[in-house]
Amino acid sequence: MTPHEKPTMALECLLSEKHCRVICPVIELTLLVTMTYDDMLFGSRIAFTNFSVAAAMSISVNTENWMKLLRAIGVLVALMIVTPLAQADGTTKMEFTGVNGANNGVYYVSPYTGIMNYGTSNAQTVVLFCDDINNEVSMNQVWNANVTGLASGNFSNTRYGNGSVNPNLGGTNPQTLYEEAAWLVTQFASHSGDYVSLQYALWDLMTPGAEPTNFANADGTTVAQWLALAAANYGQINPASFIIITNTGTLTYKGQVQEFIVQTPEPATAVLLLIGVVSMFLLIRRSQQQSA
């Protein structure tokens, strides 16, 4: 099932007929919210969709499935706790921890992994998307970084939204620039064969001419086409779901640590998903107790 594909299978209730009117809408809500949530954070499917479908289509709920549900709830609660930390403007210590293996023969391309709040009790793993062809980062490198919320409207601490640092900014609105970049970030999850062309589009967006715009990966979409799609669709993204990670200190165009974009889940969506999953858990449990 793709992130945008609405489930068409018939949902069968787990409970007796008197509970069907309650539990089926909860399952449907959980599925719909899960698909939305999956789009927000790359790689964050964390078994919610799979478990919800399995629960909806099965006749009984065994101990193993209960444990899966409890683990899923635990992961979601943890995400809800760390999300405000990731979204707040300020500074953080970063560590670069991994690459995904996709490369253009010279560079590994996004997505990468890193740790925010490195070395503290609030440390959290995040998925990093590079918008910065002009700088470098190495494995296990640790650095101090400014965190800029895309919704903040203040891009003075970013490399490409600050006109005194970015010679290519000109009259471009930095809000629009980074929202287009954020839209490109959202495409990685559903275009795993296009990592290189999407990465080129991110780099070319911030540094025009950095990579060939006629390059295309698996589905034939060229870098130029990705850039045009970003310009046409950036209004679809929620700026509150993105942050920009830029090294601290006096910014220069080159010779520093690469800048990254991080997509974070929206707290409101996470809350809705948690409510749906917990409600399903409680209703099924009550039904089992009554039938025992």
Coordinates of C-alpha atoms in Angstrom, one line a residue:
M1 CA 0.0 0.0 0.0
T2 CA 1.4 3.3 -1.0
P3 CA 1.2 6.3 1.4
H4 CA -1.5 8.0 -0.7
E5 CA -3.5 4.9 -1.6
K6 CA -6.9 4.7 0.2
P7 CA -7.6 1.2 1.5
T8 CA -10.3 -0.5 -0.5
M9 CA -10.5 -3.8 1.3
A10 CA -13.6 -4.4 3.4
L11 CA -13.1 -4.0 7.1
E12 CA -14.4 -6.8 9.2
C13 CA -15.1 -6.0 12.8
L14 CA -13.4 -8.0 15.5
L15 CA -16.2 -7.6 18.0
S16 CA -19.8 -8.6 18.4
E17 CA -22.4 -6.7 16.3
K18 CA -23.1 -4.3 19.1
H19 CA -19.6 -3.0 19.0
C20 CA -19.2 -2.8 15.2
R21 CA -20.5 0.8 15.0
V22 CA -17.8 1.9 17.4
I23 CA -14.7 -0.1 16.5
C24 CA -14.9 0.1 12.6
P25 CA -14.8 3.9 12.5
V26 CA -11.9 3.8 14.9
I27 CA -10.0 1.4 12.7
E28 CA -10.7 3.4 9.6
L29 CA -9.6 6.6 11.4
T30 CA -6.4 4.9 12.5
L31 CA -5.7 3.8 8.9
L32 CA -6.3 7.2 7.4
V33 CA -4.3 9.0 10.0
T34 CA -1.5 6.5 9.7
M35 CA -1.1 7.1 6.0
T36 CA -1.0 10.9 6.6
Y37 CA 1.6 10.4 9.4
D38 CA 3.7 8.1 7.1
D39 CA 4.0 11.0 4.6
M40 CA 5.3 13.3 7.3
L41 CA 8.3 11.4 8.6
F42 CA 10.3 9.4 6.2
G43 CA 10.7 5.8 7.3
S44 CA 8.2 6.2 10.1
R45 CA 5.6 3.5 9.2
I46 CA 6.6 1.8 12.5
A47 CA 4.0 -1.0 12.0
F48 CA 0.9 1.0 12.6
T49 CA -0.6 0.4 9.2
N50 CA 0.3 -3.2 9.1
F51 CA -1.0 -3.8 12.6
S52 CA -4.2 -1.9 12.0
V53 CA -5.0 -3.9 8.9
A54 CA -4.1 -7.2 10.5
A55 CA -6.3 -6.4 13.5
A56 CA -9.2 -5.3 11.3
M57 CA -9.1 -8.4 9.1
S58 CA -8.5 -11.0 11.8
I59 CA -11.1 -12.9 13.9
S60 CA -9.1 -13.1 17.1
V61 CA -6.4 -11.1 18.8
N62 CA -3.6 -13.2 20.2
T63 CA -0.9 -12.3 22.7
E64 CA 1.7 -11.6 20.0
N65 CA -0.6 -8.9 18.4
W66 CA -1.3 -7.3 21.8
M67 CA 2.4 -7.0 22.3
K68 CA 2.8 -5.5 18.8
L69 CA 0.1 -2.9 19.6
L70 CA 1.7 -2.0 22.9
R71 CA 5.1 -1.6 21.4
A72 CA 3.6 0.6 18.6
I73 CA 1.9 2.8 21.2
G74 CA 5.2 3.1 23.1
V75 CA 7.0 4.2 20.0
L76 CA 4.3 6.8 19.2
V77 CA 4.4 8.2 22.7
A78 CA 8.2 8.5 22.5
L79 CA 7.8 10.4 19.2
M80 CA 5.2 12.7 20.7
I81 CA 7.7 13.5 23.5
V82 CA 10.7 14.2 21.3
T83 CA 8.8 16.1 18.5
P84 CA 8.6 19.4 20.4
L85 CA 12.3 19.2 21.0
A86 CA 13.0 18.8 17.3
Q87 CA 10.6 21.6 16.3
A88 CA 11.8 24.4 18.7
D89 CA 14.2 27.0 17.3
G90 CA 17.5 27.2 19.1
T91 CA 20.7 25.3 19.0
T92 CA 21.6 21.6 19.2
K93 CA 24.7 19.3 19.1
M94 CA 24.5 17.1 16.1
E95 CA 26.2 13.8 15.1
F96 CA 26.2 12.4 11.6
T97 CA 25.6 8.7 11.9
G98 CA 24.8 7.0 8.6
V99 CA 24.1 6.9 4.8
N100 CA 21.4 4.9 3.0
G101 CA 23.8 3.5 0.3
A102 CA 22.4 5.3 -2.7
N103 CA 25.1 7.3 -4.5
N104 CA 25.9 9.0 -7.8
G105 CA 29.4 7.3 -8.0
V106 CA 31.0 10.2 -6.1
Y107 CA 28.7 11.2 -3.2
Y108 CA 26.2 9.3 -1.0
V109 CA 22.9 11.0 -1.4
S110 CA 20.0 11.7 1.0
P111 CA 18.4 10.4 3.1
Y112 CA 21.0 10.2 5.9
T113 CA 20.7 9.6 9.6
G114 CA 21.9 11.8 12.5
I115 CA 21.4 12.4 16.2
M116 CA 20.1 15.7 17.6
N117 CA 21.0 16.7 21.1
Y118 CA 23.9 14.4 20.9
G119 CA 25.4 13.4 24.2
T120 CA 22.4 14.4 26.3
S121 CA 19.4 12.6 27.8
N122 CA 17.3 14.2 25.1
A123 CA 19.3 12.7 22.2
Q124 CA 17.1 11.6 19.3
T125 CA 17.7 10.0 15.9
V126 CA 16.6 12.0 12.9
V127 CA 16.5 11.6 9.2
L128 CA 18.6 14.2 7.4
F129 CA 18.1 15.6 3.9
C130 CA 21.0 17.6 2.5
D131 CA 20.3 20.8 0.6
D132 CA 24.0 21.9 0.5
I133 CA 26.4 20.8 -2.2
N134 CA 28.9 23.5 -1.2
N135 CA 30.0 21.9 2.1
E136 CA 30.8 18.5 3.5
V137 CA 30.2 16.3 6.5
S138 CA 32.0 13.0 7.5
M139 CA 30.8 9.9 9.3
N140 CA 30.5 10.4 13.1
Q141 CA 31.3 14.0 12.8
V142 CA 29.9 16.1 15.8
W143 CA 29.1 19.8 15.5
N144 CA 27.0 22.5 17.0
A145 CA 24.1 23.7 14.9
N146 CA 21.3 26.2 14.8
V147 CA 17.8 24.8 14.5
T148 CA 15.5 27.0 12.4
G149 CA 11.8 26.1 12.2
L150 CA 10.5 26.5 8.6
A151 CA 7.4 28.2 10.0
S152 CA 9.4 30.8 11.9
G153 CA 9.9 33.0 8.9
N154 CA 13.4 34.0 10.2
F155 CA 16.2 32.5 8.0
S156 CA 19.1 34.6 9.3
N157 CA 20.7 31.4 10.7
T158 CA 20.4 29.4 7.5
R159 CA 23.0 29.3 4.7
Y160 CA 20.7 29.7 1.7
G161 CA 18.0 31.9 3.2
N162 CA 20.4 34.6 4.3
G163 CA 21.2 37.0 1.5
S164 CA 24.5 38.1 3.0
V165 CA 25.7 34.4 2.8
N166 CA 24.0 33.1 -0.3
P167 CA 25.1 34.9 -3.4
N168 CA 22.4 33.3 -5.4
L169 CA 19.4 34.3 -3.3
G170 CA 18.8 37.7 -5.0
G171 CA 15.2 38.6 -4.8
T172 CA 14.0 35.0 -4.1
N173 CA 11.8 34.7 -1.0
P174 CA 13.6 32.4 1.4
Q175 CA 10.3 31.1 2.8
T176 CA 9.3 29.9 -0.7
L177 CA 12.8 28.5 -1.4
Y178 CA 12.8 26.3 1.7
E179 CA 9.2 25.3 1.3
E180 CA 10.1 24.0 -2.2
A181 CA 13.0 22.1 -0.7
A182 CA 10.6 20.7 2.0
W183 CA 8.3 19.5 -0.8
L184 CA 11.2 17.7 -2.4
V185 CA 12.0 16.0 0.9
T186 CA 8.5 14.6 1.1
Q187 CA 9.0 12.8 -2.2
F188 CA 11.8 10.6 -1.1
A189 CA 9.5 8.2 0.8
S190 CA 7.5 7.3 -2.2
H191 CA 10.3 7.5 -4.8
S192 CA 13.0 5.3 -3.4
G193 CA 14.4 4.7 -6.9
D194 CA 14.8 8.4 -7.5
Y195 CA 17.1 9.3 -4.6
V196 CA 19.9 10.7 -6.9
S197 CA 17.6 12.9 -9.1
L198 CA 15.8 14.2 -6.0
Q199 CA 19.1 14.9 -4.3
Y200 CA 20.3 16.8 -7.5
A201 CA 17.0 18.8 -7.4
L202 CA 17.6 19.8 -3.8
W203 CA 21.2 20.9 -4.6
D204 CA 20.2 22.7 -7.7
L205 CA 17.4 24.5 -5.9
M206 CA 19.8 26.1 -3.5
T207 CA 22.8 26.2 -5.9
P208 CA 21.5 26.6 -9.5
G209 CA 23.6 24.7 -12.0
A210 CA 25.2 22.5 -9.4
E211 CA 24.1 19.3 -11.1
P212 CA 22.7 18.4 -14.6
T213 CA 19.0 19.2 -14.8
N214 CA 18.4 16.6 -17.5
F215 CA 19.5 13.7 -15.2
A216 CA 16.7 11.2 -14.4
N217 CA 16.5 8.0 -12.3
A218 CA 14.1 5.1 -12.4
D219 CA 10.8 6.7 -13.3
G220 CA 12.2 9.1 -15.9
T221 CA 11.5 12.3 -14.0
T222 CA 14.3 14.7 -14.6
V223 CA 15.9 17.1 -12.2
A224 CA 14.3 20.0 -14.1
Q225 CA 10.9 18.3 -13.8
W226 CA 11.3 17.8 -10.0
L227 CA 12.2 21.5 -9.7
A228 CA 9.1 22.5 -11.6
L229 CA 6.9 20.2 -9.5
A230 CA 8.4 21.7 -6.3
A231 CA 7.6 25.2 -7.6
A232 CA 4.0 24.1 -8.4
N233 CA 3.3 22.1 -5.2
Y234 CA 5.2 23.6 -2.3
G235 CA 2.0 25.1 -0.9
Q236 CA 0.9 21.5 0.0
I237 CA 3.5 21.1 2.7
N238 CA 3.0 22.2 6.3
P239 CA 6.0 24.5 7.3
A240 CA 5.5 23.5 11.0
S241 CA 6.7 20.0 10.1
F242 CA 10.2 21.0 9.0
I243 CA 13.3 22.3 10.6
I244 CA 16.6 23.4 9.1
I245 CA 19.9 22.4 10.7
T246 CA 22.8 24.8 10.0
N247 CA 26.2 25.0 11.7
T248 CA 26.6 27.7 14.4
G249 CA 29.2 30.6 14.2
T250 CA 29.7 33.1 11.4
L251 CA 28.2 31.5 8.3
T252 CA 30.2 31.2 5.1
Y253 CA 29.1 29.9 1.7
K254 CA 31.8 27.2 1.7
G255 CA 34.2 25.5 4.0
Q256 CA 31.8 24.6 6.8
V257 CA 29.4 21.7 7.7
Q258 CA 26.6 20.8 5.3
E259 CA 23.1 22.2 6.0
F260 CA 20.3 19.7 6.4
I261 CA 16.5 19.7 6.4
V262 CA 14.6 17.4 8.9
Q263 CA 10.9 16.5 8.6
T264 CA 9.2 16.1 12.0
P265 CA 5.7 14.6 12.7
E266 CA 3.0 17.0 13.7
P267 CA 2.0 16.6 17.3
A268 CA -1.7 17.0 16.5
T269 CA -1.6 14.1 14.0
A270 CA 0.4 11.9 16.4
V271 CA -2.2 12.6 19.1
L272 CA -5.1 11.6 16.7
L273 CA -3.3 8.4 15.8
L274 CA -2.6 7.5 19.5
I275 CA -6.3 8.1 20.4
G276 CA -7.4 5.8 17.5
V277 CA -5.0 3.0 18.4
V278 CA -5.7 3.2 22.2
S279 CA -9.4 3.3 21.6
M280 CA -9.2 0.2 19.5
F281 CA -7.1 -1.5 22.2
L282 CA -9.6 -0.7 25.0
L283 CA -12.7 -1.7 23.0
I284 CA -11.3 -5.0 21.9
R285 CA -10.1 -5.8 25.4
R286 CA -13.5 -4.9 26.9
S287 CA -15.2 -7.2 24.4
Q288 CA -12.9 -10.1 25.2
Q289 CA -13.6 -9.7 28.9
Q290 CA -17.4 -9.7 28.4
S291 CA -17.2 -12.8 26.3
A292 CA -15.0 -14.7 28.7

